[in-house]
Tab-separated table of C-alpha atoms and ligand atoms in Angstrom:
chain	number	residue	atom	x	y	z
A	23	MET	CA	0.000	0.000	0.000
A	24	ALA	CA	1.238	3.532	-0.754
A	25	SER	CA	2.296	5.761	2.096
A	26	VAL	CA	0.014	8.643	3.086
A	27	SER	CA	0.887	12.031	4.556
A	28	VAL	CA	0.049	12.906	8.144
A	29	ASP	CA	-2.389	15.504	6.816
A	30	GLU	CA	-4.231	12.915	4.701
A	31	ALA	CA	-4.264	10.532	7.641
A	32	MET	CA	-5.837	13.237	9.825
A	33	ARG	CA	-8.495	13.892	7.194
A	34	ARG	CA	-9.324	10.192	7.309
A	35	ALA	CA	-9.298	10.198	11.138
A	36	VAL	CA	-11.775	13.116	11.201
A	37	ALA	CA	-14.083	11.196	8.827
A	38	LEU	CA	-13.788	8.057	10.960
A	39	ALA	CA	-14.648	10.024	14.112
A	40	THR	CA	-17.998	11.144	12.698
A	41	ARG	CA	-19.187	7.522	12.608
A	42	GLY	CA	-19.597	7.759	16.379
A	43	LEU	CA	-21.817	10.879	16.250
A	44	GLY	CA	-24.776	10.559	18.594
A	45	ALA	CA	-23.499	7.387	20.294
A	46	THR	CA	-20.477	8.388	22.379
A	47	SER	CA	-21.870	10.940	24.812
A	48	PRO	CA	-20.864	11.897	27.467
A	49	ASN	CA	-17.608	11.117	25.631
A	50	PRO	CA	-16.424	12.939	22.486
A	51	ILE	CA	-16.212	11.464	19.008
A	52	VAL	CA	-12.649	10.427	18.163
A	53	GLY	CA	-10.963	8.897	15.123
A	54	CYS	CA	-7.452	7.458	14.809
A	55	VAL	CA	-5.246	6.313	11.927
A	56	LEU	CA	-1.986	4.452	12.570
A	57	LEU	CA	0.858	4.699	10.101
A	58	ASP	CA	3.853	2.383	10.227
A	59	ALA	CA	7.431	3.667	10.017
A	60	ASP	CA	7.099	3.868	6.202
A	61	GLY	CA	3.880	5.897	6.377
A	62	GLU	CA	1.550	3.081	5.360
A	63	VAL	CA	-1.839	2.794	7.050
A	64	VAL	CA	-1.713	-0.211	9.393
A	65	GLY	CA	-4.678	0.520	11.660
A	66	GLU	CA	-7.841	2.614	11.870
A	67	GLY	CA	-10.374	3.120	14.589
A	68	PHE	CA	-13.071	5.330	16.026
A	69	HIS	CA	-14.827	5.593	19.367
A	70	ALA	CA	-18.163	3.900	18.676
A	71	TYR	CA	-20.004	4.172	22.013
A	72	ALA	CA	-19.429	5.376	25.585
A	73	GLY	CA	-17.715	2.627	27.564
A	74	GLY	CA	-16.406	0.994	24.382
A	75	PRO	CA	-12.758	0.946	23.306
A	76	HIS	CA	-11.219	4.277	22.405
A	77	ALA	CA	-10.219	4.984	18.794
A	78	GLU	CA	-6.483	4.563	19.518
A	79	ILE	CA	-7.022	1.134	21.095
A	80	VAL	CA	-9.006	-0.111	18.078
A	81	ALA	CA	-6.323	1.147	15.681
A	82	LEU	CA	-3.476	-0.299	17.803
A	83	ALA	CA	-5.177	-3.700	17.897
A	84	GLN	CA	-5.340	-3.725	14.086
A	85	ALA	CA	-1.750	-2.606	13.688
A	86	GLY	CA	-0.238	-5.063	16.159
A	87	ARG	CA	3.560	-5.001	15.995
A	88	ARG	CA	3.520	-2.773	12.907
A	89	ALA	CA	2.720	0.172	15.196
A	90	ARG	CA	6.312	0.091	16.532
A	91	GLY	CA	8.222	3.110	15.263
A	92	GLY	CA	5.074	4.407	13.562
A	93	THR	CA	2.829	7.464	13.836
A	94	ALA	CA	-0.570	7.640	15.533
A	95	VAL	CA	-2.787	10.334	14.006
A	96	VAL	CA	-5.677	11.113	16.337
A	97	THR	CA	-8.398	13.776	16.330
A	98	LEU	CA	-8.326	14.413	20.113
A	99	GLU	CA	-5.482	14.306	22.631
A	100	PRO	CA	-5.201	10.700	23.879
A	101	CYS	CA	-6.673	10.298	27.356
A	102	ASP	CA	-4.347	9.969	30.308
A	103	HIS	CA	-6.634	8.457	32.901
A	104	THR	CA	-8.363	5.218	33.730
A	105	GLY	CA	-12.109	5.545	33.292
A	106	ARG	CA	-14.190	2.701	31.950
A	107	THR	CA	-11.099	1.902	29.826
A	108	GLY	CA	-7.357	2.357	30.487
A	109	PRO	CA	-5.274	5.396	29.482
A	110	CYS	CA	-4.607	5.568	25.729
A	111	SER	CA	-1.313	7.419	26.368
A	112	HIS	CA	0.045	4.297	28.108
A	113	ALA	CA	-1.200	2.002	25.325
A	114	LEU	CA	0.573	4.142	22.699
A	115	ILE	CA	3.807	4.103	24.723
A	116	ALA	CA	3.581	0.322	25.202
A	117	ALA	CA	3.058	-0.166	21.456
A	118	GLY	CA	6.304	1.678	20.713
A	119	VAL	CA	4.771	4.454	18.607
A	120	ALA	CA	7.406	7.091	17.727
A	121	HIS	CA	5.197	10.058	16.875
A	122	VAL	CA	1.691	11.098	17.910
A	123	VAL	CA	-0.127	13.729	15.841
A	124	ILE	CA	-3.126	15.360	17.581
A	125	ALA	CA	-5.731	17.710	16.125
A	126	VAL	CA	-7.300	19.148	19.303
A	127	PRO	CA	-6.125	19.166	22.953
A	128	ASP	CA	-8.503	17.598	25.488
A	129	PRO	CA	-10.142	20.340	27.617
A	130	ASN	CA	-11.449	17.759	30.096
A	131	PRO	CA	-9.307	18.246	33.243
A	132	VAL	CA	-9.949	14.618	34.255
A	133	ALA	CA	-8.669	13.061	31.023
A	134	SER	CA	-6.131	15.601	29.705
A	135	GLY	CA	-2.365	15.318	30.078
A	136	GLY	CA	-1.904	12.613	27.445
A	137	ALA	CA	0.413	14.786	25.329
A	138	ALA	CA	2.656	15.522	28.324
A	139	THR	CA	2.810	11.843	29.269
A	140	LEU	CA	3.743	10.881	25.711
A	141	ARG	CA	6.465	13.558	25.551
A	142	ALA	CA	7.842	12.449	28.907
A	143	ALA	CA	8.175	8.950	27.427
A	144	GLY	CA	10.293	10.351	24.573
A	145	ILE	CA	7.558	10.299	21.937
A	146	GLN	CA	7.386	13.189	19.477
A	147	VAL	CA	4.029	14.982	19.778
A	148	THR	CA	2.585	17.356	17.155
A	149	LEU	CA	-0.548	19.380	18.013
A	150	GLY	CA	-3.038	21.300	15.871
A	151	VAL	CA	-3.171	19.387	12.563
A	152	ARG	CA	-6.614	19.972	10.958
A	153	ALA	CA	-7.783	21.303	14.330
A	154	ALA	CA	-10.705	23.299	12.895
A	155	GLU	CA	-12.192	20.282	11.107
A	156	ALA	CA	-11.733	17.955	14.057
A	157	GLY	CA	-13.085	20.588	16.447
A	158	ALA	CA	-16.192	21.170	14.312
A	159	GLY	CA	-17.208	17.528	14.671
A	160	ASN	CA	-16.921	17.796	18.451
A	161	VAL	CA	-18.217	21.346	18.817
A	162	ALA	CA	-20.952	20.451	21.309
A	163	TRP	CA	-18.675	18.313	23.442
A	164	LEU	CA	-15.730	20.734	23.388
A	165	THR	CA	-17.958	23.734	24.167
A	166	SER	CA	-19.682	22.008	27.049
A	167	MET	CA	-16.426	20.694	28.547
A	168	ARG	CA	-14.751	24.113	28.377
A	169	ARG	CA	-17.529	26.056	30.077
A	170	GLY	CA	-19.384	23.467	32.179
A	171	TRP	CA	-22.878	23.553	30.664
A	172	PRO	CA	-24.380	21.865	27.602
A	173	TYR	CA	-24.319	23.117	24.026
A	174	VAL	CA	-27.899	24.259	23.379
A	175	ILE	CA	-29.593	23.991	19.990
A	176	TRP	CA	-32.931	25.768	19.682
A	177	LYS	CA	-35.111	24.081	17.080
A	178	TYR	CA	-38.426	25.458	15.893
A	179	ALA	CA	-40.906	25.064	13.056
A	180	ALA	CA	-42.709	28.025	11.536
A	181	THR	CA	-44.537	29.263	8.492
A	182	LEU	CA	-42.845	31.715	6.137
A	183	ASP	CA	-44.446	34.514	8.182
A	184	GLY	CA	-42.973	33.126	11.404
A	185	ARG	CA	-46.136	31.587	12.886
A	186	SER	CA	-45.988	28.416	14.985
A	187	ALA	CA	-49.744	27.826	15.104
A	188	ALA	CA	-52.936	29.117	13.513
A	189	ALA	CA	-55.284	31.611	15.222
A	190	ASP	CA	-57.374	28.715	16.610
A	191	GLY	CA	-54.262	27.077	18.097
A	192	THR	CA	-53.989	24.229	15.591
A	193	SER	CA	-50.397	23.500	14.599
A	194	MET	CA	-50.273	19.916	13.300
A	195	TRP	CA	-48.566	20.032	11.048
A	196	ILE	CA	-46.797	23.161	9.960
A	197	THR	CA	-43.894	21.334	8.363
A	198	SER	CA	-43.727	18.252	6.156
A	199	GLU	CA	-43.114	14.666	7.204
A	200	ALA	CA	-39.617	15.000	5.712
A	201	ALA	CA	-38.843	17.924	8.042
A	202	ARG	CA	-40.276	16.120	11.049
A	203	THR	CA	-38.225	13.042	10.199
A	204	ASP	CA	-35.175	15.309	10.110
A	205	VAL	CA	-36.043	16.555	13.620
A	206	HIS	CA	-36.179	12.979	14.904
A	207	ALA	CA	-32.702	12.395	13.461
A	208	LEU	CA	-31.546	15.575	15.245
A	209	ARG	CA	-33.028	14.289	18.518
A	210	GLY	CA	-30.952	11.150	18.034
A	211	THR	CA	-27.726	13.211	18.142
A	212	VAL	CA	-28.333	14.988	21.456
A	213	ASP	CA	-28.375	13.875	25.084
A	214	ALA	CA	-31.462	15.800	26.183
A	215	VAL	CA	-34.599	17.321	24.660
A	216	LEU	CA	-36.096	20.293	26.528
A	217	ALA	CA	-39.623	21.679	26.395
A	218	GLY	CA	-41.549	24.112	28.567
A	219	VAL	CA	-44.597	22.941	30.474
A	220	GLY	CA	-46.698	25.170	28.173
A	221	THR	CA	-45.890	22.888	25.231
A	222	VAL	CA	-46.568	19.757	27.280
A	223	LEU	CA	-49.991	21.102	28.324
A	224	ALA	CA	-50.883	22.280	24.794
A	225	ASP	CA	-49.553	19.449	22.613
A	226	ASP	CA	-48.813	16.511	24.946
A	227	PRO	CA	-45.676	15.619	22.905
A	228	ARG	CA	-43.737	12.365	23.388
A	229	LEU	CA	-40.334	14.006	22.795
A	230	THR	CA	-38.798	10.669	21.800
A	231	ALA	CA	-36.542	9.971	18.819
A	232	ARG	CA	-38.481	7.578	16.618
A	233	ASN	CA	-39.423	6.458	13.131
A	234	LEU	CA	-42.463	8.564	12.201
A	235	ARG	CA	-43.938	5.922	9.905
A	236	ASP	CA	-44.087	2.953	12.301
A	237	GLY	CA	-43.319	4.591	15.664
A	238	THR	CA	-40.214	2.427	16.259
A	239	LEU	CA	-38.062	4.043	18.926
A	240	ALA	CA	-34.395	4.821	18.228
A	241	ILE	CA	-32.034	2.657	20.300
A	242	ARG	CA	-30.564	5.661	22.089
A	243	GLN	CA	-33.120	8.046	23.557
A	244	PRO	CA	-32.283	11.538	24.843
A	245	LEU	CA	-33.340	12.475	28.360
A	246	ARG	CA	-36.693	14.306	28.182
A	247	VAL	CA	-36.712	17.465	30.278
A	248	VAL	CA	-39.869	19.440	31.039
A	249	VAL	CA	-39.069	22.910	32.381
A	250	ASP	CA	-41.932	23.279	34.812
A	251	SER	CA	-41.537	25.781	37.668
A	252	SER	CA	-44.369	24.543	39.868
A	253	GLY	CA	-44.794	20.940	38.704
A	254	ARG	CA	-47.888	21.332	36.495
A	255	THR	CA	-46.976	18.405	34.197
A	256	PRO	CA	-49.980	16.022	34.333
A	257	ALA	CA	-49.377	12.549	35.736
A	258	ASP	CA	-50.658	11.011	32.502
A	259	ALA	CA	-48.657	13.258	30.125
A	260	ARG	CA	-47.123	11.272	27.273
A	261	VAL	CA	-43.719	12.590	28.218
A	262	ARG	CA	-44.026	10.481	31.378
A	263	ASP	CA	-44.501	7.208	29.475
A	264	GLY	CA	-41.752	4.625	29.821
A	265	ALA	CA	-40.280	5.190	26.357
A	266	ALA	CA	-37.339	7.230	27.658
A	267	ARG	CA	-36.077	8.801	30.855
A	268	THR	CA	-37.875	12.009	31.863
A	269	TRP	CA	-36.984	14.751	34.273
A	270	VAL	CA	-39.630	17.293	35.248
A	271	ALA	CA	-37.322	20.106	36.348
A	272	THR	CA	-39.093	22.299	38.912
A	273	ALA	CA	-37.963	25.542	40.544
A	274	ALA	CA	-37.990	23.764	43.915
A	275	GLU	CA	-35.426	21.223	42.652
A	276	VAL	CA	-33.294	23.382	40.359
A	277	GLY	CA	-33.620	26.818	41.938
A	278	ALA	CA	-35.667	29.837	40.873
A	279	GLY	CA	-34.654	32.937	38.939
A	280	PRO	CA	-35.800	36.449	39.953
A	281	ASP	CA	-39.164	35.826	38.204
A	282	GLY	CA	-39.781	32.706	40.317
A	283	ARG	CA	-39.419	30.449	37.291
A	284	VAL	CA	-36.827	27.711	36.824
A	285	ASP	CA	-33.307	29.241	36.880
A	286	LEU	CA	-32.098	28.300	33.390
A	287	ALA	CA	-28.363	28.616	34.121
A	288	ALA	CA	-28.757	26.344	37.141
A	289	LEU	CA	-30.798	23.932	34.995
A	290	LEU	CA	-27.996	23.714	32.424
A	291	ALA	CA	-25.352	23.238	35.121
A	292	GLU	CA	-27.381	20.336	36.557
A	293	LEU	CA	-27.815	18.805	33.098
A	294	HIS	CA	-24.052	18.988	32.554
A	295	HIS	CA	-23.580	17.277	35.916
A	296	ARG	CA	-25.908	14.522	34.662
A	297	GLY	CA	-23.714	13.946	31.589
A	298	VAL	CA	-25.648	16.069	29.074
A	299	ARG	CA	-23.252	17.643	26.552
A	300	ALA	CA	-25.724	18.609	23.783
A	301	ALA	CA	-29.334	19.641	24.441
A	302	LEU	CA	-32.129	20.293	21.954
A	303	LEU	CA	-34.493	23.048	23.072
A	304	GLU	CA	-37.792	22.296	21.366
A	305	GLY	CA	-39.772	25.191	22.683
A	306	GLY	CA	-42.159	26.632	22.883
A	307	PRO	CA	-41.905	30.352	22.276
A	308	THR	CA	-41.852	31.438	25.939
A	309	LEU	CA	-39.045	29.132	26.997
A	310	ALA	CA	-37.083	29.766	23.789
A	311	GLY	CA	-37.373	33.522	24.386
A	312	ALA	CA	-36.065	33.120	27.935
A	313	PHE	CA	-33.094	31.026	26.743
A	314	LEU	CA	-32.238	33.544	24.009
A	315	ALA	CA	-32.634	36.520	26.340
A	316	ALA	CA	-30.155	34.870	28.712
A	317	GLY	CA	-27.671	34.208	25.882
A	318	LEU	CA	-27.893	30.458	26.463
A	319	VAL	CA	-28.505	29.337	22.850
A	320	ASP	CA	-25.506	28.172	20.790
A	321	ARG	CA	-27.203	27.190	17.532
A	322	ILE	CA	-30.605	27.726	15.949
A	323	VAL	CA	-32.213	25.244	13.576
A	324	GLY	CA	-35.394	26.606	12.026
A	325	TYR	CA	-37.690	24.582	9.773
A	326	VAL	CA	-39.584	27.063	7.631
A	327	ALA	CA	-42.644	25.853	5.753
A	328	PRO	CA	-43.925	27.429	2.515
A	329	LYS	CA	-47.194	28.428	4.215
A	330	LEU	CA	-48.693	31.689	5.451
A	331	LEU	CA	-51.056	32.059	8.406
A	332	GLY	CA	-51.223	35.812	8.968
A	333	ALA	CA	-52.401	35.325	12.558
A	334	GLY	CA	-51.635	33.019	15.484
A	335	PRO	CA	-48.696	32.705	17.876
A	336	THR	CA	-45.176	33.294	16.614
A	337	ALA	CA	-42.331	30.815	16.989
A	338	LEU	CA	-40.547	33.095	19.437
A	339	ALA	CA	-41.991	35.174	22.283
A	340	ASP	CA	-40.234	37.923	24.249
A	341	ALA	CA	-36.481	37.429	23.958
A	342	GLY	CA	-35.450	40.586	25.772
A	343	VAL	CA	-35.285	42.766	22.655
A	344	PRO	CA	-36.948	46.155	23.282
A	345	THR	CA	-35.688	47.922	20.173
A	346	ILE	CA	-34.256	47.091	16.733
A	347	ALA	CA	-30.729	47.996	17.771
A	348	ASP	CA	-30.891	45.157	20.299
A	349	ALA	CA	-32.039	42.501	17.793
A	350	ILE	CA	-30.241	39.195	18.220
A	351	ASP	CA	-27.966	39.088	15.180
A	352	LEU	CA	-27.414	35.723	13.570
A	353	GLU	CA	-24.915	34.262	11.163
A	354	ILE	CA	-26.626	31.829	8.795
A	355	THR	CA	-24.315	28.844	8.320
A	356	ASP	CA	-26.517	26.520	6.280
A	357	VAL	CA	-29.732	26.504	4.253
A	358	THR	CA	-30.921	23.077	3.103
A	359	PRO	CA	-34.248	22.128	1.505
A	360	VAL	CA	-35.933	19.284	3.422
A	361	GLY	CA	-38.912	18.083	1.399
A	362	PRO	CA	-40.923	21.227	0.591
A	363	ASP	CA	-39.504	23.071	3.631
A	364	LEU	CA	-36.239	24.872	4.316
A	365	ARG	CA	-33.926	24.013	7.195
A	366	ILE	CA	-32.003	27.121	8.204
A	367	THR	CA	-29.087	26.798	10.610
A	368	ALA	CA	-27.765	29.947	12.281
A	369	LEU	CA	-25.407	30.930	15.066
A	370	PRO	CA	-26.192	33.855	17.386
A	371	ARG	CA	-23.424	36.436	17.115
A	372	LYS	CA	-21.777	37.112	20.450
A	373	ARG	CA	-22.885	40.463	21.836
A	374	GLU	CA	-20.441	43.114	22.933
A	375	ALA	CA	-20.235	43.252	26.708
B	417	LIG	N1	-43.522	25.712	16.284
B	417	LIG	C1	-42.725	25.189	17.153
B	417	LIG	O1	-41.573	24.883	16.846
B	417	LIG	C2	-43.218	24.917	18.524
B	417	LIG	C3	-42.433	24.172	19.400
B	417	LIG	C4	-42.916	23.957	20.672
B	417	LIG	C5	-44.139	24.481	21.045
B	417	LIG	N2	-44.874	25.180	20.177
B	417	LIG	C6	-46.171	25.729	20.550
B	417	LIG	O2	-45.996	26.585	21.652
B	417	LIG	C7	-47.205	26.628	22.383
B	417	LIG	C8	-46.882	26.674	23.854
B	417	LIG	O3	-46.228	27.878	24.081
B	417	LIG	P1	-45.665	28.271	25.491
B	417	LIG	O4	-44.829	29.494	25.272
B	417	LIG	O5	-46.748	28.298	26.492
B	417	LIG	O6	-44.751	27.007	25.824
B	417	LIG	P2	-43.337	26.755	26.439
B	417	LIG	O7	-42.371	27.799	26.089
B	417	LIG	O8	-43.012	25.352	26.092
B	417	LIG	O9	-43.615	26.783	27.998
B	417	LIG	C9	-43.649	27.991	28.673
B	417	LIG	C10	-43.648	27.696	30.141
B	417	LIG	O10	-42.368	27.217	30.558
B	417	LIG	C11	-42.297	27.437	31.948
B	417	LIG	N3	-41.001	27.920	32.365
B	417	LIG	C12	-40.297	27.409	33.385
B	417	LIG	N4	-39.187	28.107	33.589
B	417	LIG	C13	-39.175	29.083	32.659
B	417	LIG	C14	-38.269	30.142	32.402
B	417	LIG	N5	-37.152	30.315	33.109
B	417	LIG	N6	-38.569	30.983	31.401
B	417	LIG	C15	-39.685	30.840	30.655
B	417	LIG	N7	-40.575	29.838	30.860
B	417	LIG	C16	-40.324	28.968	31.876
B	417	LIG	C17	-43.343	28.504	32.274
B	417	LIG	O11	-44.387	27.910	33.011
B	417	LIG	P3	-44.194	27.747	34.600
B	417	LIG	O12	-43.747	29.080	35.118
B	417	LIG	O13	-45.483	27.280	35.094
B	417	LIG	O14	-43.137	26.733	34.748
B	417	LIG	C18	-43.850	28.929	30.932
B	417	LIG	O15	-45.205	29.323	30.952
B	417	LIG	C19	-48.001	25.430	21.972
B	417	LIG	O16	-49.152	25.860	21.290
B	417	LIG	C20	-47.110	24.691	21.025
B	417	LIG	O17	-47.824	24.119	19.968
B	417	LIG	C21	-44.439	25.425	18.919
């Protein structure tokens, strides 16, 4: 086999890592390519699920003795601690690897230190190769580890004139089956789905990730979180069925903000503590407005249907914007047709302090 450059190997490692998307949390996605001393690929691996072998271990097992004197190309700094599996830094040292190339350092204080351990063992370590690409795949995990609360994606569905329901309250369905199927796929990539008690009382949603045609549940279900200051969620609400874990987060349990409602920052801190790295905020407009007003939304995914209603509630209620100069500016990063609808992805621009 022909030899490949370290840069090509990293590109491959980044692609391998994405195969674990949605299955590794609370761990990151990681990919690894092992080159022998001549630069030939002798092992490949990715982290497939939390508790399973790390990418480096899979690649080392494939390479066997051919790893000796070779180069390990890995998207995230190899871990340096014993969790459910042993430290990858030690496995790389034991395998006799000469060079370790890392895209992104590990911000997790518990697991970091792998690069230092490798260097101390006399192994050459190179950091930062294709860091932007590798970091993009792990953006939710990296963001949540650095700051201690989950990466929050606000998802909504609306008509072209921004309505989330008709004047009589009917809202099923604004968007197409294709768009709703896309939402279920999105739910499958996060650790928690959040809704306000207003949505639970109005729509009685299940908030599970499932096949819309036959109702089959996805293997991995996000935690369902109802943000419900005084515990108004009915005992027989669908969100309380046994299909997935549910947490009705009350102000008494989480803490209350100045308005007496659930303190959203405290809610996110608790979710992080429970292993949630990415959370999907599914509304409704009141809760979404409160999250946006507090600057707690990292990404917006809007499904916009080619329909007009002219009246009825809007997708977003008060978000703390009294005047046009205070509008929440967004950077649109993607526009993709989904069936007859458009999926628009945007990032809130950071406000000047
Ligand atoms: N188009 C869409 O994408 C979409 C998505 C979801 C829902 N909806 C629609 O939205 C409607 C419901 O709207 P909604 O605004 O009443 O629902 P909501 O935003 O889901 O729930 C609002 C409730 O959340 C509770 N809450 C707890 N802590 C809060 C905090 N810190 N800040 C703000 N709220 C907090 C409040 O009740 P307590 O104070 O009692 O806790 C509040 O009344 C439904 O008709 C539904 O169909 C549309």
